[in-house]
């Protein structure tokens, strides 16, 4: 029985970075898929600490909040930098990614086309810090922090892959980010996961279109 269980909706959403991390670290996990109908019935929602998913189980440890789960796995697998300085930078990057993820929600949830157009127009401003961070680390030829992969790399890769679908060509002005996506996606276990039917058929958000 896998020690890890992900309880979440049938989307990539806030769990795909977790899945990428586990797959790349050669870990198995169980999925408990929650349909919209079962969620709206109420009992599961009421049982969740913050009334939201994902819920993550590591043996007898139950965690909520996707970033807390990422940090837990980062500590578990040595994906949190090599010292306190790098750990602080990894935290900084991941907090910046949370801002980007929240901004991305506007692209999905805004109904007005002008709101979506504004997000696309402003997207380069939100992506530039990550291009800058790469440029400051071994000329962009390594990871987002240091020379070892961290949990923030999986979170960044997830968001960049999503944006390549949602806003095609968005990485064209960012050669280091473009190369970073290609380089990380070519890691053997990640490449296999990204090509798997489970990943490919899972929508980015709640809509089958995305």
CSV table of C-alpha atoms in Angstrom, one decimal:
chain,number,residue,atom,x,y,z
A,1,UNK,CA,0.0,0.0,0.0
A,2,UNK,CA,1.6,3.3,-1.0
A,3,UNK,CA,2.3,5.5,2.0
A,4,UNK,CA,1.0,8.6,0.2
A,5,UNK,CA,-2.6,9.5,-0.6
A,6,UNK,CA,-3.8,12.5,-2.5
A,7,UNK,CA,-7.4,13.4,-2.0
A,8,UNK,CA,-8.4,16.0,-4.7
A,9,UNK,CA,-10.7,16.8,-7.5
A,10,UNK,CA,-10.2,15.3,-11.0
A,11,UNK,CA,-7.9,18.1,-12.1
A,12,UNK,CA,-4.3,19.1,-12.0
A,13,UNK,CA,-5.0,22.3,-10.1
A,14,UNK,CA,-3.0,22.5,-6.9
A,15,UNK,CA,-1.8,18.9,-6.9
A,16,UNK,CA,0.1,18.4,-10.1
A,17,UNK,CA,3.3,19.8,-8.7
A,18,UNK,CA,3.0,17.3,-5.8
A,19,UNK,CA,2.5,14.5,-8.3
A,20,UNK,CA,5.5,15.6,-10.4
A,21,UNK,CA,7.7,15.6,-7.3
A,22,UNK,CA,6.6,12.2,-6.2
A,23,UNK,CA,7.0,10.7,-9.7
A,24,UNK,CA,10.4,12.3,-10.2
A,25,UNK,CA,11.5,10.9,-6.8
A,26,UNK,CA,10.3,7.4,-7.8
A,27,UNK,CA,7.5,7.3,-5.3
A,28,UNK,CA,4.1,5.7,-5.7
A,29,UNK,CA,0.9,7.2,-4.3
A,30,UNK,CA,-2.9,6.5,-4.2
A,31,UNK,CA,-5.4,8.9,-5.6
A,32,UNK,CA,-8.8,9.4,-4.0
A,33,UNK,CA,-10.8,11.4,-6.6
A,34,UNK,CA,-13.5,13.7,-5.3
A,35,UNK,CA,-16.3,14.6,-7.7
A,36,UNK,CA,-18.1,17.9,-7.6
A,37,UNK,CA,-21.3,16.1,-6.6
A,38,UNK,CA,-19.7,14.3,-3.6
A,39,UNK,CA,-18.0,17.5,-2.5
A,40,UNK,CA,-21.2,19.5,-2.6
A,41,UNK,CA,-22.9,16.9,-0.4
A,42,UNK,CA,-20.9,18.4,2.4
A,43,UNK,CA,-19.5,15.7,4.8
A,44,UNK,CA,-16.1,15.5,3.2
A,45,UNK,CA,-15.8,19.3,3.1
A,46,UNK,CA,-16.9,19.6,6.8
A,47,UNK,CA,-14.2,17.0,7.7
A,48,UNK,CA,-11.4,19.0,6.1
A,49,UNK,CA,-9.5,21.3,8.4
A,50,UNK,CA,-9.9,24.4,6.3
A,51,UNK,CA,-12.9,23.2,4.4
A,52,UNK,CA,-10.9,22.7,1.2
A,53,UNK,CA,-8.8,20.3,-0.8
A,54,UNK,CA,-6.2,19.0,-1.4
A,55,UNK,CA,-5.9,16.6,1.5
A,56,UNK,CA,-2.6,14.7,1.7
A,57,UNK,CA,-1.9,11.6,3.8
A,58,UNK,CA,1.7,10.5,4.6
A,59,UNK,CA,1.1,7.4,6.7
A,60,UNK,CA,-0.7,8.6,9.8
A,61,UNK,CA,0.1,12.3,9.1
A,62,UNK,CA,-2.7,14.3,7.4
A,63,UNK,CA,-1.9,17.6,5.8
A,64,UNK,CA,-3.8,20.3,4.1
A,65,UNK,CA,-2.6,23.4,2.2
A,66,UNK,CA,-0.7,22.5,-1.0
A,67,UNK,CA,2.4,24.6,-0.2
A,68,UNK,CA,2.7,23.0,3.2
A,69,UNK,CA,2.5,19.6,1.5
A,70,UNK,CA,5.2,20.6,-0.9
A,71,UNK,CA,7.5,21.8,1.9
A,72,UNK,CA,6.9,18.6,3.8
A,73,UNK,CA,7.9,16.6,0.8
A,74,UNK,CA,10.8,18.9,0.2
A,75,UNK,CA,12.1,18.2,3.7
A,76,UNK,CA,11.4,14.4,3.4
A,77,UNK,CA,13.4,14.0,0.1
A,78,UNK,CA,16.1,16.6,0.6
A,79,UNK,CA,14.5,19.0,-1.9
A,80,UNK,CA,14.9,22.1,0.2
A,81,UNK,CA,18.3,23.5,-0.7
A,82,UNK,CA,21.6,22.4,0.7
A,83,UNK,CA,21.8,25.0,3.5
A,84,UNK,CA,19.8,27.6,5.3
A,85,UNK,CA,20.5,30.3,2.7
A,86,UNK,CA,19.3,28.1,-0.2
A,87,UNK,CA,16.2,27.1,1.9
A,88,UNK,CA,15.3,30.7,2.4
A,89,UNK,CA,15.6,31.3,-1.4
A,90,UNK,CA,13.5,28.2,-2.1
A,91,UNK,CA,10.8,29.6,0.2
A,92,UNK,CA,11.0,33.0,-1.5
A,93,UNK,CA,10.6,31.4,-5.0
A,94,UNK,CA,7.7,29.3,-3.8
A,95,UNK,CA,5.9,32.4,-2.3
A,96,UNK,CA,6.4,34.2,-5.6
A,97,UNK,CA,4.9,31.2,-7.4
A,98,UNK,CA,1.8,31.4,-5.1
A,99,UNK,CA,1.3,35.0,-6.2
A,100,UNK,CA,1.5,33.8,-9.8
A,101,UNK,CA,-0.9,31.0,-9.2
A,102,UNK,CA,-3.4,33.4,-7.7
A,103,UNK,CA,-3.0,35.7,-10.7
A,104,UNK,CA,-3.6,32.8,-13.0
A,105,UNK,CA,-6.9,32.2,-11.4
A,106,UNK,CA,-8.1,35.5,-12.9
A,107,UNK,CA,-7.5,34.0,-16.4
A,108,UNK,CA,-9.8,31.1,-15.6
A,109,UNK,CA,-12.5,32.7,-13.5
A,110,UNK,CA,-13.0,36.1,-15.2
A,111,UNK,CA,-15.8,35.9,-17.6
A,112,UNK,CA,-15.1,39.1,-19.5
A,113,UNK,CA,-12.6,38.8,-22.3
A,114,UNK,CA,-11.1,42.2,-21.5
A,115,UNK,CA,-10.1,40.9,-18.1
A,116,UNK,CA,-8.4,37.8,-19.6
A,117,UNK,CA,-6.7,40.1,-22.2
A,118,UNK,CA,-5.4,42.2,-19.4
A,119,UNK,CA,-3.9,39.2,-17.6
A,120,UNK,CA,-2.2,38.0,-20.8
A,121,UNK,CA,-0.8,41.5,-21.3
A,122,UNK,CA,0.6,41.7,-17.7
A,123,UNK,CA,1.9,38.1,-17.7
A,124,UNK,CA,5.5,39.0,-18.8
A,125,UNK,CA,5.8,41.2,-15.7
A,126,UNK,CA,4.9,38.1,-13.5
A,127,UNK,CA,7.2,35.8,-15.4
A,128,UNK,CA,10.2,38.1,-15.5
A,129,UNK,CA,11.3,37.5,-11.8
A,130,UNK,CA,11.8,33.8,-12.5
A,131,UNK,CA,13.8,34.5,-15.7
A,132,UNK,CA,15.9,36.8,-13.5
A,133,UNK,CA,16.4,34.2,-10.8
A,134,UNK,CA,17.5,31.7,-13.4
A,135,UNK,CA,20.0,34.1,-14.9
A,136,UNK,CA,21.5,34.7,-11.4
A,137,UNK,CA,22.1,30.9,-10.9
A,138,UNK,CA,24.8,29.5,-13.1
A,139,UNK,CA,23.6,31.5,-16.1
A,140,UNK,CA,20.3,29.8,-16.1
A,141,UNK,CA,21.7,26.3,-16.8
A,142,UNK,CA,20.8,24.8,-13.4
A,143,UNK,CA,17.7,24.9,-11.2
A,144,UNK,CA,15.8,27.9,-9.8
A,145,UNK,CA,18.0,27.7,-6.7
A,146,UNK,CA,21.4,26.1,-6.4
A,147,UNK,CA,22.5,23.0,-8.3
A,148,UNK,CA,20.0,20.5,-7.0
A,149,UNK,CA,16.3,20.3,-7.7
A,150,UNK,CA,14.0,21.6,-5.0
A,151,UNK,CA,10.2,21.4,-4.4
A,152,UNK,CA,10.0,25.0,-5.9
A,153,UNK,CA,11.2,23.6,-9.2
A,154,UNK,CA,8.3,21.3,-9.5
A,155,UNK,CA,5.9,24.1,-8.6
A,156,UNK,CA,7.5,26.4,-11.2
A,157,UNK,CA,7.5,23.7,-13.9
A,158,UNK,CA,3.8,23.0,-13.3
A,159,UNK,CA,2.9,26.7,-13.7
A,160,UNK,CA,5.0,27.2,-16.7
A,161,UNK,CA,3.6,24.1,-18.5
A,162,UNK,CA,0.1,25.3,-17.7
A,163,UNK,CA,0.8,28.7,-19.1
A,164,UNK,CA,2.1,27.2,-22.3
A,165,UNK,CA,-1.3,25.7,-22.8
A,166,UNK,CA,-3.3,28.7,-21.6
A,167,UNK,CA,-1.2,31.4,-23.2
A,168,UNK,CA,0.7,29.8,-26.1
A,169,UNK,CA,4.0,31.5,-26.9
A,170,UNK,CA,4.1,33.2,-23.5
A,171,UNK,CA,7.6,31.9,-22.8
A,172,UNK,CA,9.0,33.1,-26.2
A,173,UNK,CA,10.5,36.3,-24.7
A,174,UNK,CA,12.1,34.2,-21.9
A,175,UNK,CA,14.9,32.0,-23.3
A,176,UNK,CA,16.1,30.7,-19.9
A,177,UNK,CA,12.6,29.7,-18.8
A,178,UNK,CA,11.9,28.0,-22.1
A,179,UNK,CA,15.2,26.0,-21.8
A,180,UNK,CA,14.4,25.3,-18.2
A,181,UNK,CA,11.0,23.8,-19.1
A,182,UNK,CA,12.6,21.6,-21.7
A,183,UNK,CA,15.4,20.5,-19.5
A,184,UNK,CA,13.3,19.6,-16.5
A,185,UNK,CA,10.6,17.9,-18.7
A,186,UNK,CA,13.4,15.7,-20.1
A,187,UNK,CA,14.3,14.2,-16.7
A,188,UNK,CA,13.4,10.5,-17.3
A,189,UNK,CA,10.9,9.9,-14.6
A,190,UNK,CA,9.3,13.3,-15.1
A,191,UNK,CA,9.1,12.7,-18.9
A,192,UNK,CA,7.3,9.5,-18.3
A,193,UNK,CA,4.9,11.1,-15.9
A,194,UNK,CA,4.1,14.0,-18.2
A,195,UNK,CA,3.4,11.5,-21.1
A,196,UNK,CA,1.2,9.3,-18.9
A,197,UNK,CA,-2.5,9.1,-19.6
A,198,UNK,CA,-3.2,10.1,-16.0
A,199,UNK,CA,-1.5,13.5,-16.5
A,200,UNK,CA,-2.4,14.1,-20.1
A,201,UNK,CA,-6.2,13.4,-19.6
A,202,UNK,CA,-6.4,15.4,-16.4
A,203,UNK,CA,-7.6,19.0,-17.1
A,204,UNK,CA,-5.6,21.9,-15.7
A,205,UNK,CA,-8.6,23.3,-13.9
A,206,UNK,CA,-12.2,22.2,-13.6
A,207,UNK,CA,-13.1,22.6,-17.3
A,208,UNK,CA,-12.3,19.7,-19.6
A,209,UNK,CA,-11.3,22.3,-22.2
A,210,UNK,CA,-8.3,23.3,-20.0
